[in-house]
XYZ file of C-alpha atoms in Angstrom:
201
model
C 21.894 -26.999 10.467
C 23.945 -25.152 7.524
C 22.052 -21.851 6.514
C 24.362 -20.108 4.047
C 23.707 -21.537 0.851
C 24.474 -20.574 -2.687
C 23.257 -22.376 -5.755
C 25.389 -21.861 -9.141
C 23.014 -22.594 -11.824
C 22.292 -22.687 -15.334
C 18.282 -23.691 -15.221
C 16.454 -21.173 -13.152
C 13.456 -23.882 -12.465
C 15.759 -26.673 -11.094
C 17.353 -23.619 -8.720
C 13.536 -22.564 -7.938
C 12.582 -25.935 -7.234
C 15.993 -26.379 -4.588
C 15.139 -23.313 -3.139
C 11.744 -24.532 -2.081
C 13.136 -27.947 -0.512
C 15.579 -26.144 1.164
C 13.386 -23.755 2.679
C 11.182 -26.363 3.736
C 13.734 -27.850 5.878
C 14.681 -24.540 7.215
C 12.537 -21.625 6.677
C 15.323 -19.286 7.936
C 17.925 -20.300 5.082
C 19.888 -17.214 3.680
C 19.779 -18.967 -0.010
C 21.486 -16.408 -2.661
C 21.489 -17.505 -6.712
C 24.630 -16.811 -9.091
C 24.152 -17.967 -12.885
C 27.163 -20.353 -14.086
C 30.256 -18.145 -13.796
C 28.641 -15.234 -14.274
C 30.336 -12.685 -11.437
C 31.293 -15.970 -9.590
C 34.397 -14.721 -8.075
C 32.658 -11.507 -6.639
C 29.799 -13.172 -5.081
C 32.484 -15.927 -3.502
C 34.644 -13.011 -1.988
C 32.039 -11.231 -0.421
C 30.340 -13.725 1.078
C 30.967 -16.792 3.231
C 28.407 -20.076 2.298
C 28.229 -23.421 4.441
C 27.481 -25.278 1.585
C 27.462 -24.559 -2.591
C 25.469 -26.356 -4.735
C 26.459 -26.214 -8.442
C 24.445 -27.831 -11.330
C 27.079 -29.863 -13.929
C 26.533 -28.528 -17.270
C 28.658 -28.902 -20.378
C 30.824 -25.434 -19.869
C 31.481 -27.254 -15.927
C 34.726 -27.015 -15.598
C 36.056 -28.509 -11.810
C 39.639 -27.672 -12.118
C 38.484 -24.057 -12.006
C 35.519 -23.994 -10.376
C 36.245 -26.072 -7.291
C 39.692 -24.245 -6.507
C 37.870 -21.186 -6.865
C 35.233 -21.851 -3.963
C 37.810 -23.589 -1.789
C 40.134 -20.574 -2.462
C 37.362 -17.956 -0.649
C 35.123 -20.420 1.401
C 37.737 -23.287 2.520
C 35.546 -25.052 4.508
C 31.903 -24.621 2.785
C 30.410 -28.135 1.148
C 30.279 -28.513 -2.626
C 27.174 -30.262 -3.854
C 26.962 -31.240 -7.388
C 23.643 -31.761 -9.038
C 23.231 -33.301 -12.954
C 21.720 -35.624 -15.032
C 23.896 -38.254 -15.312
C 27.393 -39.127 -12.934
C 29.221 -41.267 -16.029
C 32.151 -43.533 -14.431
C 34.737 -41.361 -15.643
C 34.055 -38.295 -13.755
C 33.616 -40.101 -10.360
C 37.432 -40.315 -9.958
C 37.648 -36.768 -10.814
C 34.743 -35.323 -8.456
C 36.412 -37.434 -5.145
C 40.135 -35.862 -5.755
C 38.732 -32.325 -5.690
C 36.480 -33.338 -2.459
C 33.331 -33.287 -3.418
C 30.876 -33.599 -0.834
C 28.091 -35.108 -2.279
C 26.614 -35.936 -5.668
C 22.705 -35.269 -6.716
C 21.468 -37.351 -9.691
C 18.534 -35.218 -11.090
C 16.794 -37.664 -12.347
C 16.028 -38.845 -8.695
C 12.683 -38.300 -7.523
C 11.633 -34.976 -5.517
C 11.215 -37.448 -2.136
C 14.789 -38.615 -2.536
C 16.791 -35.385 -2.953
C 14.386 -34.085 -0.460
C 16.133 -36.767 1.718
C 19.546 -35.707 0.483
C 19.337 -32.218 1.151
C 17.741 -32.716 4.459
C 21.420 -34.712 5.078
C 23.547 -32.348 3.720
C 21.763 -29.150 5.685
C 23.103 -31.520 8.778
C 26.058 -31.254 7.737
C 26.478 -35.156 5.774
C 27.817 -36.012 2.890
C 26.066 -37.622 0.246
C 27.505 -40.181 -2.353
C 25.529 -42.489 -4.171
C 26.155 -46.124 -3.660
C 28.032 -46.329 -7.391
C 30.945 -44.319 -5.818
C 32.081 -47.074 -3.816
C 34.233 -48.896 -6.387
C 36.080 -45.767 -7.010
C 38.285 -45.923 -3.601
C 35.920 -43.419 -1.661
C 35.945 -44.986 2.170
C 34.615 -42.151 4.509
C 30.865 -42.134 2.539
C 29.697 -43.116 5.883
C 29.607 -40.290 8.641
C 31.064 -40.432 11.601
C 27.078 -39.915 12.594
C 26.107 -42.675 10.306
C 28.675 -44.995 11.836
C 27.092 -44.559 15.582
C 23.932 -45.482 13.878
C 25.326 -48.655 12.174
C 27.160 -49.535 15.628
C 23.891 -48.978 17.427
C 22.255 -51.546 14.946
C 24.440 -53.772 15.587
C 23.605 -53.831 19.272
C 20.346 -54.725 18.028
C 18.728 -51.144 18.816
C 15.426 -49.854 17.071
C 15.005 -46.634 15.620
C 13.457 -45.540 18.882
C 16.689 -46.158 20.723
C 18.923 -45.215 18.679
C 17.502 -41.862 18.844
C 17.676 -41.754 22.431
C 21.377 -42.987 21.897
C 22.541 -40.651 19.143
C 20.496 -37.840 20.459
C 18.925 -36.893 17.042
C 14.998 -37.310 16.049
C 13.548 -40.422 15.425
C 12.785 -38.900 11.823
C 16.641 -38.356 11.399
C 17.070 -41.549 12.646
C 14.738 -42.843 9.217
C 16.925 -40.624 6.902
C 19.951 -41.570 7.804
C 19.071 -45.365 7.618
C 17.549 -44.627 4.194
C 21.075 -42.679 3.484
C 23.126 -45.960 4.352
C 20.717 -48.386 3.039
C 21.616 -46.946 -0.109
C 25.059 -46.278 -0.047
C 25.815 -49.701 0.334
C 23.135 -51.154 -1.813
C 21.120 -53.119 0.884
C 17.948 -53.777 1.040
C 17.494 -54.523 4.837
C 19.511 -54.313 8.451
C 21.242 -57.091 8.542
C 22.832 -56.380 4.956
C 24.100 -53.302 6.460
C 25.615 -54.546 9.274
C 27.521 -57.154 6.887
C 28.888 -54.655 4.637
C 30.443 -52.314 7.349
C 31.830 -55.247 8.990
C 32.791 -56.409 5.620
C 34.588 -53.280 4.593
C 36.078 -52.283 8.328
C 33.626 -49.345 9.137
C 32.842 -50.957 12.278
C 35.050 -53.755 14.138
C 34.017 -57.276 15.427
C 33.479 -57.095 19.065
């Protein structure tokens, strides 16, 4: 579970409102706040964050900001959150490694979801991001899962398999489900096969 978290904001309710789910999940979360910019640098050299989450606002600027956090915390996840992920900055948010994208608008069960991914150390992409090129969306977690489905396991044994929660096991299917825009098993196991994430046997 990550614990080091920092959330670069410009709305102090939406960074409220994240702190809350993320203490949910793990009560013991060392969660620290830095407006937009706003002695970004300092709080990045003196500290060292698992994952960043940073709220896209018109003054975002990801040729600056990403370098930045890679520059002090090289291995930390970077988490953007906004209202809208228009085509054209897809491209953009993949080549600076992004590790996941949070749509705003979602409901407070689905990023709920999300974050409980991410804190696991997932990435999160939504399931438009697949026509721009982006091929390791799917976990190396997720992909035991899917093989494990294949085999014709249910959530009960895949557990056992994986060694996660039976819970986890629910998110994560949820997490796939939607990255490759199915609706039920079977769909998923077509894609993956479909797009080489998992071989014939």
């Amino acid at each position: 579970m990550l614990d080091n978290v920092l959330m670069i904001y410009e709305e102090e309710l939406f960074a409220d409102g994240l702190e809350r789910l993320l203490k949910e999940k793990n009560p013991s979360i060392n969660y620290k706040k830095c407006l937009m910019y706003e002695d970004l640098e300092m709080v990045l050299s003196n500290n060292t964050f698992d994952i960043i989450f940073i709220t896209k606002n018109k003054n975002f600027d990801i040729s600056y900001i990403c370098p930045l956090i890679r520059k002090h915390n090289p291995q930390c996840k970077i988490v953007l959150l906004a209202r809208a992920f228009p085509p054209n900055d897809m491209k953009k948010f993949l080549e600076y490694s992004v590790n996941g994208l949070i749509c705003k608008k979602y409901s407070t069960e689905k990023i709920r979801n999300i974050v409980g991914l991410l804190l696991m150390g997932e990435n999160y992409y939504p399931s438009e991001i697949l026509p721009y090129g982006k091929t390791d969306f799917i976990s190396p977690q997720q992909r035991k899962i899917v093989e494990c489905l294949r085999k014709g396991y249910s959530n009960k044994q895949i557990a056992y398999e994986v060694g996660i929660a039976e819970s986890t096991v629910k998110v994560h299917m949820t997490s796939i489900m939607r990255k490759l825009n199915c609706t039920n098993r079977v769909q998923v196991i077509q894609k993956v096969l479909e797009q080489g994430l998992i071989e014939y046997e």
